[in-house]
PDB file of N, CA and C in Angstrom:
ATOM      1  N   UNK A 843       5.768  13.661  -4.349  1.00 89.00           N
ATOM      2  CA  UNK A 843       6.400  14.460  -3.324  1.00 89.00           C
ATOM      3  C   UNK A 843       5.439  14.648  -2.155  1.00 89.00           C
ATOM      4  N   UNK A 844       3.972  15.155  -2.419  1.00 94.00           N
ATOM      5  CA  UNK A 844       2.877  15.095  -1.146  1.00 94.00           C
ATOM      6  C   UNK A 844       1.414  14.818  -1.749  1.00 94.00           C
ATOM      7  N   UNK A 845       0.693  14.733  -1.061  1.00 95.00           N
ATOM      8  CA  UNK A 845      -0.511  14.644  -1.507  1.00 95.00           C
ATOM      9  C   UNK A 845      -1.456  15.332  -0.093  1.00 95.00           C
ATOM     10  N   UNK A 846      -2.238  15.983  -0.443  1.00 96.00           N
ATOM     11  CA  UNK A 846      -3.541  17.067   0.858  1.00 96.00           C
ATOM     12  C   UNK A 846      -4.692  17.180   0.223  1.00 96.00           C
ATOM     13  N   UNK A 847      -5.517  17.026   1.057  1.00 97.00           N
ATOM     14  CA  UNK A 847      -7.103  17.052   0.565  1.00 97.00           C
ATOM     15  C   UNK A 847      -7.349  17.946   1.389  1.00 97.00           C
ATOM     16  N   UNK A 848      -7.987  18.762   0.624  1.00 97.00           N
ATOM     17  CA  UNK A 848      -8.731  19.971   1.447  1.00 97.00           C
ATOM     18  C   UNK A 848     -10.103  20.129   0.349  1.00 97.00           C
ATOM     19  N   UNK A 849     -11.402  20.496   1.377  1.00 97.00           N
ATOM     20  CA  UNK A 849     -12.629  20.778   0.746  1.00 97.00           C
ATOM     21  C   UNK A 849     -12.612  19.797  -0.688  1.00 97.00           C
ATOM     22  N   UNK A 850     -12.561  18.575  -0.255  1.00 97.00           N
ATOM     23  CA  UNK A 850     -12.648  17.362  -1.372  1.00 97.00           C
ATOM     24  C   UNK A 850     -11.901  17.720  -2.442  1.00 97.00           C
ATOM     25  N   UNK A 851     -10.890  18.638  -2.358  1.00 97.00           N
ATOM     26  CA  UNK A 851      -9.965  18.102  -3.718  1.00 97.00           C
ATOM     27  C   UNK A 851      -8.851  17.346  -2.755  1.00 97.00           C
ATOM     28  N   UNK A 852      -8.193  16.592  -3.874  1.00 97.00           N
ATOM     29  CA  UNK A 852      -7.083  16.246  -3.631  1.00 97.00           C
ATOM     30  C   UNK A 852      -5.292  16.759  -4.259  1.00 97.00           C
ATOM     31  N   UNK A 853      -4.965  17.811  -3.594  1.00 98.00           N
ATOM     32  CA  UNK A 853      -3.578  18.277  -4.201  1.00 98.00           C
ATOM     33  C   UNK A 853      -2.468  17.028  -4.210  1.00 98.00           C
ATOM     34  N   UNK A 854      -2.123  16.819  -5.426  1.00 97.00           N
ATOM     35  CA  UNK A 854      -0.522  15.833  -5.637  1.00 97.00           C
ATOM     36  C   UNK A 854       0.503  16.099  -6.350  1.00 97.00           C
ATOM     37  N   UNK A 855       1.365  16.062  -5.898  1.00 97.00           N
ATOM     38  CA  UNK A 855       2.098  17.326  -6.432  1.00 97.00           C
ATOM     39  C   UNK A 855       3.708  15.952  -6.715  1.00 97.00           C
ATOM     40  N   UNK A 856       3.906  16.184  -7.459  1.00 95.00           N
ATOM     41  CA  UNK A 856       4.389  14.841  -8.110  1.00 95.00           C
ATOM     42  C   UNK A 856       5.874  15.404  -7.982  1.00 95.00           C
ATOM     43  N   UNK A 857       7.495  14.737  -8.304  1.00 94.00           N
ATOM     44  CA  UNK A 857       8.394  15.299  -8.323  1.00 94.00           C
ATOM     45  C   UNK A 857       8.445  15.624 -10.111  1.00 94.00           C
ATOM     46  N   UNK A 858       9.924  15.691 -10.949  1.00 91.00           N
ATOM     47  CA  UNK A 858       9.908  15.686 -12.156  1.00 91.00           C
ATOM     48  C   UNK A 858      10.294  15.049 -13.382  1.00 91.00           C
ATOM     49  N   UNK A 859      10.436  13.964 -12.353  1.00 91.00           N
ATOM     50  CA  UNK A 859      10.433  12.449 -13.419  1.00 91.00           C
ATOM     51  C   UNK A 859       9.129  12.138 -13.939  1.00 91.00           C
ATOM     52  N   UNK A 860       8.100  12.658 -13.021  1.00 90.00           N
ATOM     53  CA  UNK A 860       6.449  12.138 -13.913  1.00 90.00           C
ATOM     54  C   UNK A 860       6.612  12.668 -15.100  1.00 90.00           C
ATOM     55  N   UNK A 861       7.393  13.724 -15.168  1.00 87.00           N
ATOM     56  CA  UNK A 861       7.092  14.549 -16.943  1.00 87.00           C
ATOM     57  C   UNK A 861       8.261  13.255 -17.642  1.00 87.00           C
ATOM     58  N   UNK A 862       9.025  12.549 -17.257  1.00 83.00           N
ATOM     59  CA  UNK A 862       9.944  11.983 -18.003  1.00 83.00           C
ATOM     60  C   UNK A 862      10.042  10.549 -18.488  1.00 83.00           C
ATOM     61  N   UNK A 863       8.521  10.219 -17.709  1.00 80.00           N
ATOM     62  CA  UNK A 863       8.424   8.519 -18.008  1.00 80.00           C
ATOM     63  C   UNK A 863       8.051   7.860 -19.127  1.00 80.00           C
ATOM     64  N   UNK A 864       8.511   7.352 -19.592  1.00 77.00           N
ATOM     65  CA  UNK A 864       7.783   6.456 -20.925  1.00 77.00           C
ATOM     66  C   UNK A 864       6.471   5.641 -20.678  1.00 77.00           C
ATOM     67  N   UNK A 865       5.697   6.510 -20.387  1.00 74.00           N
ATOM     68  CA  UNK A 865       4.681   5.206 -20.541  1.00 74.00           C
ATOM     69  C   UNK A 865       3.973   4.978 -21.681  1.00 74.00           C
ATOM     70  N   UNK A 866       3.400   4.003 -21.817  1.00 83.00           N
ATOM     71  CA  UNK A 866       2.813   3.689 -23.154  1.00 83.00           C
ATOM     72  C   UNK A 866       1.179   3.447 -23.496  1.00 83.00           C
ATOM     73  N   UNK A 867       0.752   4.929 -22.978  1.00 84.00           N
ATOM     74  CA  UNK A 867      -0.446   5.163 -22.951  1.00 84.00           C
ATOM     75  C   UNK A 867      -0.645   6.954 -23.280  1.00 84.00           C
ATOM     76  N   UNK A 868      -1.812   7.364 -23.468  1.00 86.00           N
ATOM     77  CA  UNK A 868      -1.617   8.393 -23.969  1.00 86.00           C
ATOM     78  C   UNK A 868      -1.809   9.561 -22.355  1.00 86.00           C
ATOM     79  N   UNK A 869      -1.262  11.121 -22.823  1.00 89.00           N
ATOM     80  CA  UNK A 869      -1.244  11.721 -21.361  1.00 89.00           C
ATOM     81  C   UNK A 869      -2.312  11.507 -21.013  1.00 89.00           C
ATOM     82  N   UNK A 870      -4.050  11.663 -21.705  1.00 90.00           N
ATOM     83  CA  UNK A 870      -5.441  11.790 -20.903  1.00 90.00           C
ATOM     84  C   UNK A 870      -5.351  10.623 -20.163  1.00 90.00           C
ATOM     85  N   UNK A 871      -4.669   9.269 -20.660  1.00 88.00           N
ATOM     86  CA  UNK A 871      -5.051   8.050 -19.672  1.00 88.00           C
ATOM     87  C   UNK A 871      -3.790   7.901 -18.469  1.00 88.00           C
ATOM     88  N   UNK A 872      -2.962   9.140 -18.556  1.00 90.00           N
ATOM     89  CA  UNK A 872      -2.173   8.743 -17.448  1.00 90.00           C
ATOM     90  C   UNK A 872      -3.076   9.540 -16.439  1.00 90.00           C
ATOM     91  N   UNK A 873      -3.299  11.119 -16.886  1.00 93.00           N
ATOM     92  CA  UNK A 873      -3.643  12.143 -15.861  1.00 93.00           C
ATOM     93  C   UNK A 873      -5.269  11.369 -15.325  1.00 93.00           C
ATOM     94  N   UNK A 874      -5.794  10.634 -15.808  1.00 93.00           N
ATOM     95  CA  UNK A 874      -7.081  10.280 -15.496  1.00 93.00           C
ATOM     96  C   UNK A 874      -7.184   8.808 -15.161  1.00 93.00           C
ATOM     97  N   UNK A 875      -5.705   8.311 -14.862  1.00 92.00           N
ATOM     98  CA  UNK A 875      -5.689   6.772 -13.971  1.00 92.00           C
ATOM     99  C   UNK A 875      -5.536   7.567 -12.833  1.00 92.00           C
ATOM    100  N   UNK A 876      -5.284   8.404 -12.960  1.00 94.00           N
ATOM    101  CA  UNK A 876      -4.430   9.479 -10.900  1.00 94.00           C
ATOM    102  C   UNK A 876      -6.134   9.462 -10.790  1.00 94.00           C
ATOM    103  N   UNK A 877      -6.239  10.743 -11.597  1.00 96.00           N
ATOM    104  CA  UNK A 877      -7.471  11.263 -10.945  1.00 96.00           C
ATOM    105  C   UNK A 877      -9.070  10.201 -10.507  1.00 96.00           C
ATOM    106  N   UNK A 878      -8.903   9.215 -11.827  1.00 95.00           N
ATOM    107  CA  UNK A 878     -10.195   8.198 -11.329  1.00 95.00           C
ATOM    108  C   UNK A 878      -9.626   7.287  -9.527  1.00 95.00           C
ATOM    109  N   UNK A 879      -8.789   6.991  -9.985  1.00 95.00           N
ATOM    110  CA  UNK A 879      -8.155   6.373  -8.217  1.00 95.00           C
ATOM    111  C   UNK A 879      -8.336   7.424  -7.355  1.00 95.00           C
ATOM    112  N   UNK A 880      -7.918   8.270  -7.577  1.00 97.00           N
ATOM    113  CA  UNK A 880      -8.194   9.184  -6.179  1.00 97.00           C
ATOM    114  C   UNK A 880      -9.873   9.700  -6.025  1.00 97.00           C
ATOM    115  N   UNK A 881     -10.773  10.076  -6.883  1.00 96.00           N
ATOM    116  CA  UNK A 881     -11.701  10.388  -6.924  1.00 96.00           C
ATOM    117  C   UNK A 881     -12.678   9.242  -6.101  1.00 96.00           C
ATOM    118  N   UNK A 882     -12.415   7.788  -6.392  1.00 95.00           N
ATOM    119  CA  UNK A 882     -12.637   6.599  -5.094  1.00 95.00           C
ATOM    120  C   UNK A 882     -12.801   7.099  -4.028  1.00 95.00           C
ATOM    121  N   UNK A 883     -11.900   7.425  -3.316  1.00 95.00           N
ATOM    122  CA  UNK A 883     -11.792   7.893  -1.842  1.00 95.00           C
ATOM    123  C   UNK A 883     -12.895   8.703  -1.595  1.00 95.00           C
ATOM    124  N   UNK A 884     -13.276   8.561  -0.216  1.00 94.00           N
ATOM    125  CA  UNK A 884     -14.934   9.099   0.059  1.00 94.00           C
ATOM    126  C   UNK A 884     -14.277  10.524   0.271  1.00 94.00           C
ATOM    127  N   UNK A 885     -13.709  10.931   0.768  1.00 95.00           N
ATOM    128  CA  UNK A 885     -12.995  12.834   0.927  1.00 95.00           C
ATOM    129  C   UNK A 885     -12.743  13.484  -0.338  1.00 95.00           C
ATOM    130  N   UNK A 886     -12.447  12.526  -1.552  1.00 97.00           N
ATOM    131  CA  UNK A 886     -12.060  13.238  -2.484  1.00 97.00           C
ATOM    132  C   UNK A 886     -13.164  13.582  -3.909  1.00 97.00           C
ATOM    133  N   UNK A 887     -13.115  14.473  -4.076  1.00 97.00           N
ATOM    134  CA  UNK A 887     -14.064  14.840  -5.072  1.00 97.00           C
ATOM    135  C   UNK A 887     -13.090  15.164  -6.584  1.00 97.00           C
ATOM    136  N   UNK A 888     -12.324  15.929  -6.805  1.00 98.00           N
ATOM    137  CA  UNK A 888     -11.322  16.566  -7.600  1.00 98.00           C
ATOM    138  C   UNK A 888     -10.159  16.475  -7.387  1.00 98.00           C
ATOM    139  N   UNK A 889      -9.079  16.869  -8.374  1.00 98.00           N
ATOM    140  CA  UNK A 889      -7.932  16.250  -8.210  1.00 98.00           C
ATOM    141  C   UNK A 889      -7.183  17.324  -8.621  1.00 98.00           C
ATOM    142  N   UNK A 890      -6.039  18.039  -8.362  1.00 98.00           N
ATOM    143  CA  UNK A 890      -4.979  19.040  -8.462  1.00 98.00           C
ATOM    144  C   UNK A 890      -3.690  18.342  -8.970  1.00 98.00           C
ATOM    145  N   UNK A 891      -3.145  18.632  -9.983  1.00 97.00           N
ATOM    146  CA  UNK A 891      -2.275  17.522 -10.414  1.00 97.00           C
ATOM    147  C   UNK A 891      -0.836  18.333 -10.151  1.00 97.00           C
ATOM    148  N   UNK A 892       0.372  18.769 -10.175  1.00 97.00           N
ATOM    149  CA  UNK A 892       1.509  19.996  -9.440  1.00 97.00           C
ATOM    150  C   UNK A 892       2.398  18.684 -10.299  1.00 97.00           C
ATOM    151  N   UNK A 893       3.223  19.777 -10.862  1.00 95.00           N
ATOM    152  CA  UNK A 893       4.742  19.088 -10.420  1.00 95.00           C
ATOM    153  C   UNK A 893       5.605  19.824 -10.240  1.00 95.00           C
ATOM    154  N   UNK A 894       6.777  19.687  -9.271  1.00 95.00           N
ATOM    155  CA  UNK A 894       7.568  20.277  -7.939  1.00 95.00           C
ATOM    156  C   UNK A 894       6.703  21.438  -7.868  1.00 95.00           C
ATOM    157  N   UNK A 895       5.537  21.584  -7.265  1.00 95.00           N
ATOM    158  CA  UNK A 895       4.705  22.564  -7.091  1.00 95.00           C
ATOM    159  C   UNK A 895       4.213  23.201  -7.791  1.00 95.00           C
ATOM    160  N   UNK A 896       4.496  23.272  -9.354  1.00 95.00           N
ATOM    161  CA  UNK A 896       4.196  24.114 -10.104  1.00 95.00           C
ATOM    162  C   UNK A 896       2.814  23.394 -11.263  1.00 95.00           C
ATOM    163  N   UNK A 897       1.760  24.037 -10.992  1.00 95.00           N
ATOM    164  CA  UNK A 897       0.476  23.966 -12.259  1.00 95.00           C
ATOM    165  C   UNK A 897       0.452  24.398 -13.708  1.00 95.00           C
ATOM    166  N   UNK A 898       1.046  25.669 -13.752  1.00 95.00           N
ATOM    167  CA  UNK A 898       1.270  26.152 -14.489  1.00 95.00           C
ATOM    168  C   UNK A 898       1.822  25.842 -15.859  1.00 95.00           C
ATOM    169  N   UNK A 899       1.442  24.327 -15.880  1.00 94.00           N
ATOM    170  CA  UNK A 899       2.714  23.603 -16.723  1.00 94.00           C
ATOM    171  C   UNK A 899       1.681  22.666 -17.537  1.00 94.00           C
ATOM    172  N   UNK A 900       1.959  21.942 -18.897  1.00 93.00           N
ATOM    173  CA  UNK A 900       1.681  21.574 -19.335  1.00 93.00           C
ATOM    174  C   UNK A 900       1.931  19.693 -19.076  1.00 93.00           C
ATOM    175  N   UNK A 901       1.420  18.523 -19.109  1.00 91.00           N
ATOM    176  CA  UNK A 901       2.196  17.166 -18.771  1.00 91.00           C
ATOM    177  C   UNK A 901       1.842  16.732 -20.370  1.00 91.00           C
ATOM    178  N   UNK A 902       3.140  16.583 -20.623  1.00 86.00           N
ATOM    179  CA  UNK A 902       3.676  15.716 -22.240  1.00 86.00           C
ATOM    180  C   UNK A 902       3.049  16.984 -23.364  1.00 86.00           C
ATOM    181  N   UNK A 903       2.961  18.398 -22.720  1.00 83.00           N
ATOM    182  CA  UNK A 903       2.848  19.574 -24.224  1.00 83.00           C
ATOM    183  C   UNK A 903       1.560  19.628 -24.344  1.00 83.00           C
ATOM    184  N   UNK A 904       0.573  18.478 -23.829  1.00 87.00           N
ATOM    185  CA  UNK A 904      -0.976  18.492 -24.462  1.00 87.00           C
ATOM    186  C   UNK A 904      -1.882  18.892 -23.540  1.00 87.00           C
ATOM    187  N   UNK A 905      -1.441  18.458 -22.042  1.00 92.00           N
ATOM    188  CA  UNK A 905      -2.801  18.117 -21.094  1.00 92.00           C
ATOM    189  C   UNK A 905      -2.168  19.557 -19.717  1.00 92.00           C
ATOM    190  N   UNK A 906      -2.778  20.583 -19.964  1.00 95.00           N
ATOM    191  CA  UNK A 906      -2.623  21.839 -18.984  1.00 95.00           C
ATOM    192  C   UNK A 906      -2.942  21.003 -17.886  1.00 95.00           C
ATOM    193  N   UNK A 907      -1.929  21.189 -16.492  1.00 96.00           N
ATOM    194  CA  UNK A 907      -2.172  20.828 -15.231  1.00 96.00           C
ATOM    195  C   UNK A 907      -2.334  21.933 -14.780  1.00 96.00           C
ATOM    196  N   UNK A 908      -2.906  22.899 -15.228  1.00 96.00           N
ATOM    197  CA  UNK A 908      -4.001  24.293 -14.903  1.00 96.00           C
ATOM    198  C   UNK A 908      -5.122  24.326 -14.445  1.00 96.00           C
ATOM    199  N   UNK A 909      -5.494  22.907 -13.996  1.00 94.00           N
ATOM    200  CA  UNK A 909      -7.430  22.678 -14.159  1.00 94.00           C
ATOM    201  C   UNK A 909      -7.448  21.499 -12.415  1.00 94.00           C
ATOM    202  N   UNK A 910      -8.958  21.954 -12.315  1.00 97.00           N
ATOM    203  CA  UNK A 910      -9.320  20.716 -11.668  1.00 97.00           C
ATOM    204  C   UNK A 910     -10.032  19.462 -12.473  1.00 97.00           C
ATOM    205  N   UNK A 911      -8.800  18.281 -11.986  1.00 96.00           N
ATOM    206  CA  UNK A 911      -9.390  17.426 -12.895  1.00 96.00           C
ATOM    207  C   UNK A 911     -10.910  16.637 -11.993  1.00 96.00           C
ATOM    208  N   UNK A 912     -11.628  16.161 -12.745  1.00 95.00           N
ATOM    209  CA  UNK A 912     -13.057  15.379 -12.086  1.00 95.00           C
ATOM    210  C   UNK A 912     -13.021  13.721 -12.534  1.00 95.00           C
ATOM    211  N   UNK A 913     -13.665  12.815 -12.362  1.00 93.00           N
ATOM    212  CA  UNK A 913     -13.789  11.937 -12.503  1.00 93.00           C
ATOM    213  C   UNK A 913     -14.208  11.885 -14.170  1.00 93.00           C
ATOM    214  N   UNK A 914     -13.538  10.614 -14.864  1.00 89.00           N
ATOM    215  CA  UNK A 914     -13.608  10.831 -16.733  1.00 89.00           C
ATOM    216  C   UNK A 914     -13.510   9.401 -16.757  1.00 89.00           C
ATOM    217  N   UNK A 915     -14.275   8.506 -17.119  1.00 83.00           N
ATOM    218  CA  UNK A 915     -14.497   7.183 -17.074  1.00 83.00           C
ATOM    219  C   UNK A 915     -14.565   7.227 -18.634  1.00 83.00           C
ATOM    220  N   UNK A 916     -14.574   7.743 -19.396  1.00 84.00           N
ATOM    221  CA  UNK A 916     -14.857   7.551 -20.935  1.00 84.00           C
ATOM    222  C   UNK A 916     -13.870   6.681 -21.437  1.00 84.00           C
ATOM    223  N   UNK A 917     -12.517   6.822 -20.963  1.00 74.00           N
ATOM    224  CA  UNK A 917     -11.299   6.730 -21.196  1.00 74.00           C
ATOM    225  C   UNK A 917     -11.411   4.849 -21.015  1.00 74.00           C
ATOM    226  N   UNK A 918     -12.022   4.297 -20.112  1.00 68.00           N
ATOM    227  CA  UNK A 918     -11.693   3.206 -19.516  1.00 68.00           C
ATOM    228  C   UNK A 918     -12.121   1.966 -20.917  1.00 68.00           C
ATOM    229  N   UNK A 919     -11.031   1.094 -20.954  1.00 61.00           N
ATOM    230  CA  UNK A 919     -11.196   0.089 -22.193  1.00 61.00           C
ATOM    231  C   UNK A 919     -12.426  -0.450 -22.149  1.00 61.00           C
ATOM    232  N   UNK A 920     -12.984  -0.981 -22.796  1.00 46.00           N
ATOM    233  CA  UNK A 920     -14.438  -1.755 -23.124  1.00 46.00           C
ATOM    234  C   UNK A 920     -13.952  -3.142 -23.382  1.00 46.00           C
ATOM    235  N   UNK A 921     -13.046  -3.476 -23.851  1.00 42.00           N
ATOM    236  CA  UNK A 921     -12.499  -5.002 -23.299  1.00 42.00           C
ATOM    237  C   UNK A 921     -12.349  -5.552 -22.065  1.00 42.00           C
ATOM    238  N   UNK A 922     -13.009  -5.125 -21.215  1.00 45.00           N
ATOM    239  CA  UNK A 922     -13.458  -5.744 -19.936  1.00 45.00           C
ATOM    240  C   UNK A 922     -15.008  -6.195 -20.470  1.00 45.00           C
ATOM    241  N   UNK A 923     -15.690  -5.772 -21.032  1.00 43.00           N
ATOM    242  CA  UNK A 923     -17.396  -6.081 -21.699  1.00 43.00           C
ATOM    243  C   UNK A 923     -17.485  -6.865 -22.721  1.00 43.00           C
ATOM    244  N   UNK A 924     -15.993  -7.270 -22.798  1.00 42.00           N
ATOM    245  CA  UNK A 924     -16.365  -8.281 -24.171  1.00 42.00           C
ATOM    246  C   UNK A 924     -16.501  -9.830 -24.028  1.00 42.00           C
TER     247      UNK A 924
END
């Protein structure tokens, strides 16, 4: 729906199909493909994740979009090193 960077975060505030997609990865590697891509950008430091404006909410029951997320590379496959 928008995306604003202010003082190096980046707010994105998604509509409410993101809560409804099948993807086939787990929530930490969806919420932390957003946040490592955006964290790239030289303005952005942190990442605000919203959907229809609201934080307060949980994405897929597990991962509170209550937080600032930071850059989390742990996540990234190691089958690129093999």
């Amino acid at each position: 729906v928008s995306v604003t960077v202010k003082d190096g975060i980046c707010y994105v505030n998604l509509d409410s199909a993101f809560q409804s997609q099948p993807y086939n990865v787990t929530s930490e590697v969806t919420i932390y493909s957003i946040t490592n891509s955006l964290v790239e950008l030289p303005n952005v430091n942190k990442v605000q994740i919203a959907v229809d404006g609201e934080t307060n909410i949980s994405y897929r029951e597990n991962v509170s979009l209550n937080t600032v997320f930071e850059r989390n590379l742990d996540l990234l496959s190691t089958a690129q090193n093999q």
